[in-house]
Amino acid sequence: MAAVKSPLSDSAMKVAGEALQGSLIDLIDLSLVAKQAHWNLQGRNFKIVHEHLDEVVALARSGQDDVAERAVAIGVNPDGRVRTVADRTRIPQMEAGYLDDDKVVAAVTDILAQIIARFRERIAATDEPDLITQDLLIGIARELEKQHWMFQAQT
């Protein structure tokens, strides 16, 4: 089977590929952390936070598919295996068991802020090598920032 030939130079493909792989890991783990919190949530604001967490999961899942497909389009194999995500994630994990809604809101707010900071670094890194990847990352970052604002407003 023939490999996908990249439309980018080797150096541009490397920068874009690293940005996409890092984003993929962030988005996969964000979806897992948010779903874990969704399942174990408790508190007086349960319903609104429970439903809001599903919005984050949907955003993360949609974004991870777009990021992985962009990687393949430029000739980079995305790695979303469980072991890869577990070994490389930089997202703090939620505690096991029931989680109070106010703690979940604070944790998700912090997690989103950390991911957004990394996305902004990747956006800057892809400015010269690959504007299409940069555009994709900007779109996802815009949605992450919207979710960050909405969670932060609940604190």
mmCIF file of C-alpha atoms in Angstrom:
data_model
loop_
_atom_site.group_PDB
_atom_site.id
_atom_site.type_symbol
_atom_site.label_atom_id
_atom_site.label_comp_id
_atom_site.label_asym_id
_atom_site.label_seq_id
_atom_site.Cartn_x
_atom_site.Cartn_y
_atom_site.Cartn_z
ATOM 1 C CA MET A 1 0.000 0.000 0.000
ATOM 2 C CA ALA A 2 1.366 3.406 -0.917
ATOM 3 C CA ALA A 3 1.860 6.018 1.753
ATOM 4 C CA VAL A 4 0.167 9.396 1.444
ATOM 5 C CA LYS A 5 2.532 11.858 -0.196
ATOM 6 C CA SER A 6 2.666 15.064 1.774
ATOM 7 C CA PRO A 7 1.986 18.374 0.061
ATOM 8 C CA LEU A 8 4.390 19.918 2.590
ATOM 9 C CA SER A 9 8.165 19.992 2.800
ATOM 10 C CA ASP A 10 9.700 17.557 5.270
ATOM 11 C CA SER A 11 10.385 20.306 7.814
ATOM 12 C CA ALA A 12 6.881 21.788 7.490
ATOM 13 C CA MET A 13 5.360 18.316 7.764
ATOM 14 C CA LYS A 14 7.339 17.685 10.959
ATOM 15 C CA VAL A 15 6.162 20.920 12.629
ATOM 16 C CA ALA A 16 2.548 20.461 11.542
ATOM 17 C CA GLY A 17 2.604 16.769 12.442
ATOM 18 C CA GLU A 18 3.866 17.481 15.952
ATOM 19 C CA ALA A 19 1.217 20.177 16.433
ATOM 20 C CA LEU A 20 -1.501 17.826 15.238
ATOM 21 C CA GLN A 21 -0.304 14.882 17.344
ATOM 22 C CA GLY A 22 -0.136 16.996 20.492
ATOM 23 C CA SER A 23 -3.609 18.340 19.764
ATOM 24 C CA LEU A 24 -4.911 14.823 19.182
ATOM 25 C CA ILE A 25 -3.656 13.655 22.566
ATOM 26 C CA ASP A 26 -5.156 16.702 24.292
ATOM 27 C CA LEU A 27 -8.523 16.211 22.613
ATOM 28 C CA ILE A 28 -8.724 12.462 23.208
ATOM 29 C CA ASP A 29 -7.908 12.847 26.882
ATOM 30 C CA LEU A 30 -10.217 15.861 27.245
ATOM 31 C CA SER A 31 -13.092 13.728 25.959
ATOM 32 C CA LEU A 32 -12.226 10.963 28.421
ATOM 33 C CA VAL A 33 -11.783 13.250 31.428
ATOM 34 C CA ALA A 34 -15.000 15.132 30.674
ATOM 35 C CA LYS A 35 -16.965 11.898 30.232
ATOM 36 C CA GLN A 36 -15.549 10.509 33.497
ATOM 37 C CA ALA A 37 -16.687 13.660 35.286
ATOM 38 C CA HIS A 38 -20.065 13.474 33.511
ATOM 39 C CA TRP A 39 -20.691 9.964 34.820
ATOM 40 C CA ASN A 40 -19.646 10.683 38.409
ATOM 41 C CA LEU A 41 -21.018 14.173 38.918
ATOM 42 C CA GLN A 42 -23.141 15.139 41.898
ATOM 43 C CA GLY A 43 -24.381 18.377 43.407
ATOM 44 C CA ARG A 44 -27.084 20.991 43.190
ATOM 45 C CA ASN A 45 -26.006 22.076 39.681
ATOM 46 C CA PHE A 46 -25.873 18.492 38.462
ATOM 47 C CA LYS A 47 -28.112 18.817 35.408
ATOM 48 C CA ILE A 48 -26.522 21.908 33.866
ATOM 49 C CA VAL A 49 -22.945 20.705 34.465
ATOM 50 C CA HIS A 50 -23.826 17.159 33.365
ATOM 51 C CA GLU A 51 -25.186 18.446 30.059
ATOM 52 C CA HIS A 52 -22.393 20.977 29.648
ATOM 53 C CA LEU A 53 -19.791 18.226 29.992
ATOM 54 C CA ASP A 54 -21.408 16.431 27.066
ATOM 55 C CA GLU A 55 -20.863 19.576 24.962
ATOM 56 C CA VAL A 56 -17.154 19.415 25.806
ATOM 57 C CA VAL A 57 -17.038 15.706 24.944
ATOM 58 C CA ALA A 58 -18.730 16.345 21.583
ATOM 59 C CA LEU A 59 -16.325 19.195 20.796
ATOM 60 C CA ALA A 60 -13.297 17.088 21.735
ATOM 61 C CA ARG A 61 -14.453 14.089 19.710
ATOM 62 C CA SER A 62 -15.222 16.170 16.638
ATOM 63 C CA GLY A 63 -11.917 18.004 16.951
ATOM 64 C CA GLN A 64 -9.878 14.844 17.374
ATOM 65 C CA ASP A 65 -11.324 13.393 14.189
ATOM 66 C CA ASP A 66 -10.569 16.586 12.238
ATOM 67 C CA VAL A 67 -7.030 16.724 13.643
ATOM 68 C CA ALA A 68 -6.319 13.051 12.892
ATOM 69 C CA GLU A 69 -7.657 13.347 9.358
ATOM 70 C CA ARG A 70 -5.559 16.471 8.739
ATOM 71 C CA ALA A 71 -2.484 14.555 9.926
ATOM 72 C CA VAL A 72 -3.146 11.766 7.446
ATOM 73 C CA ALA A 73 -3.780 14.311 4.675
ATOM 74 C CA ILE A 74 -0.262 15.715 5.166
ATOM 75 C CA GLY A 75 1.348 12.268 5.345
ATOM 76 C CA VAL A 76 1.602 11.891 9.129
ATOM 77 C CA ASN A 77 0.126 8.888 10.912
ATOM 78 C CA PRO A 78 -1.922 9.998 13.935
ATOM 79 C CA ASP A 79 -1.448 7.920 17.083
ATOM 80 C CA GLY A 80 -4.527 7.816 19.258
ATOM 81 C CA ARG A 81 -3.758 4.517 20.949
ATOM 82 C CA VAL A 82 -4.608 4.265 24.626
ATOM 83 C CA ARG A 83 -0.979 3.712 25.634
ATOM 84 C CA THR A 84 0.172 6.747 23.640
ATOM 85 C CA VAL A 85 -2.463 8.987 25.183
ATOM 86 C CA ALA A 86 -1.774 7.656 28.691
ATOM 87 C CA ASP A 87 1.985 8.128 28.314
ATOM 88 C CA ARG A 88 1.861 11.593 26.752
ATOM 89 C CA THR A 89 -1.138 13.361 28.236
ATOM 90 C CA ARG A 90 -0.500 16.540 30.172
ATOM 91 C CA ILE A 91 -4.077 16.836 31.407
ATOM 92 C CA PRO A 92 -4.553 16.407 35.157
ATOM 93 C CA GLN A 93 -6.866 13.486 35.881
ATOM 94 C CA MET A 94 -10.078 13.618 37.905
ATOM 95 C CA GLU A 95 -10.300 11.705 41.151
ATOM 96 C CA ALA A 96 -12.129 8.382 41.175
ATOM 97 C CA GLY A 97 -15.623 8.225 42.636
ATOM 98 C CA TYR A 98 -18.306 10.866 42.977
ATOM 99 C CA LEU A 99 -17.286 14.391 42.072
ATOM 100 C CA ASP A 100 -18.872 17.556 43.433
ATOM 101 C CA ASP A 101 -20.159 19.835 40.714
ATOM 102 C CA ASP A 102 -18.211 22.883 41.932
ATOM 103 C CA LYS A 103 -14.940 20.921 41.893
ATOM 104 C CA VAL A 104 -15.671 19.615 38.413
ATOM 105 C CA VAL A 105 -16.397 23.109 37.105
ATOM 106 C CA ALA A 106 -13.129 24.405 38.583
ATOM 107 C CA ALA A 107 -11.134 21.428 37.259
ATOM 108 C CA VAL A 108 -12.599 21.622 33.754
ATOM 109 C CA THR A 109 -12.003 25.378 33.684
ATOM 110 C CA ASP A 110 -8.326 24.785 34.533
ATOM 111 C CA ILE A 111 -7.981 21.888 32.085
ATOM 112 C CA LEU A 112 -9.456 23.929 29.256
ATOM 113 C CA ALA A 113 -7.120 26.843 30.059
ATOM 114 C CA GLN A 114 -4.106 24.515 29.864
ATOM 115 C CA ILE A 115 -5.233 22.990 26.575
ATOM 116 C CA ILE A 116 -5.947 26.413 25.090
ATOM 117 C CA ALA A 117 -2.445 27.584 26.015
ATOM 118 C CA ARG A 118 -0.963 24.581 24.192
ATOM 119 C CA PHE A 119 -3.227 25.152 21.192
ATOM 120 C CA ARG A 120 -2.072 28.772 21.019
ATOM 121 C CA GLU A 121 1.555 27.591 21.007
ATOM 122 C CA ARG A 122 0.743 25.188 18.178
ATOM 123 C CA ILE A 123 -1.071 27.916 16.272
ATOM 124 C CA ALA A 124 2.017 30.103 16.506
ATOM 125 C CA ALA A 125 4.295 27.219 15.479
ATOM 126 C CA THR A 126 2.255 26.454 12.351
ATOM 127 C CA ASP A 127 2.043 30.067 11.157
ATOM 128 C CA GLU A 128 4.830 29.673 8.624
ATOM 129 C CA PRO A 129 4.939 25.930 7.849
ATOM 130 C CA ASP A 130 1.240 25.141 7.310
ATOM 131 C CA LEU A 131 -1.569 27.679 7.303
ATOM 132 C CA ILE A 132 -4.205 25.007 6.704
ATOM 133 C CA THR A 133 -3.245 23.154 9.882
ATOM 134 C CA GLN A 134 -3.073 26.497 11.658
ATOM 135 C CA ASP A 135 -6.596 27.342 10.474
ATOM 136 C CA LEU A 136 -7.897 24.019 11.783
ATOM 137 C CA LEU A 137 -6.244 24.593 15.162
ATOM 138 C CA ILE A 138 -7.616 28.141 15.326
ATOM 139 C CA GLY A 139 -11.148 26.847 14.775
ATOM 140 C CA ILE A 140 -10.823 24.238 17.507
ATOM 141 C CA ALA A 141 -9.193 26.744 19.866
ATOM 142 C CA ARG A 142 -12.082 29.147 19.273
ATOM 143 C CA GLU A 143 -14.537 26.478 20.428
ATOM 144 C CA LEU A 144 -12.349 25.480 23.385
ATOM 145 C CA GLU A 145 -12.192 29.130 24.454
ATOM 146 C CA LYS A 146 -15.978 29.371 24.249
ATOM 147 C CA GLN A 147 -16.315 26.338 26.512
ATOM 148 C CA HIS A 148 -13.680 27.758 28.862
ATOM 149 C CA TRP A 149 -15.648 30.991 29.141
ATOM 150 C CA MET A 150 -18.875 29.096 29.863
ATOM 151 C CA PHE A 151 -17.281 26.943 32.567
ATOM 152 C CA GLN A 152 -15.423 29.901 34.050
ATOM 153 C CA ALA A 153 -18.709 31.826 34.314
ATOM 154 C CA GLN A 154 -19.991 29.084 36.622
ATOM 155 C CA THR A 155 -17.171 29.460 39.164
#
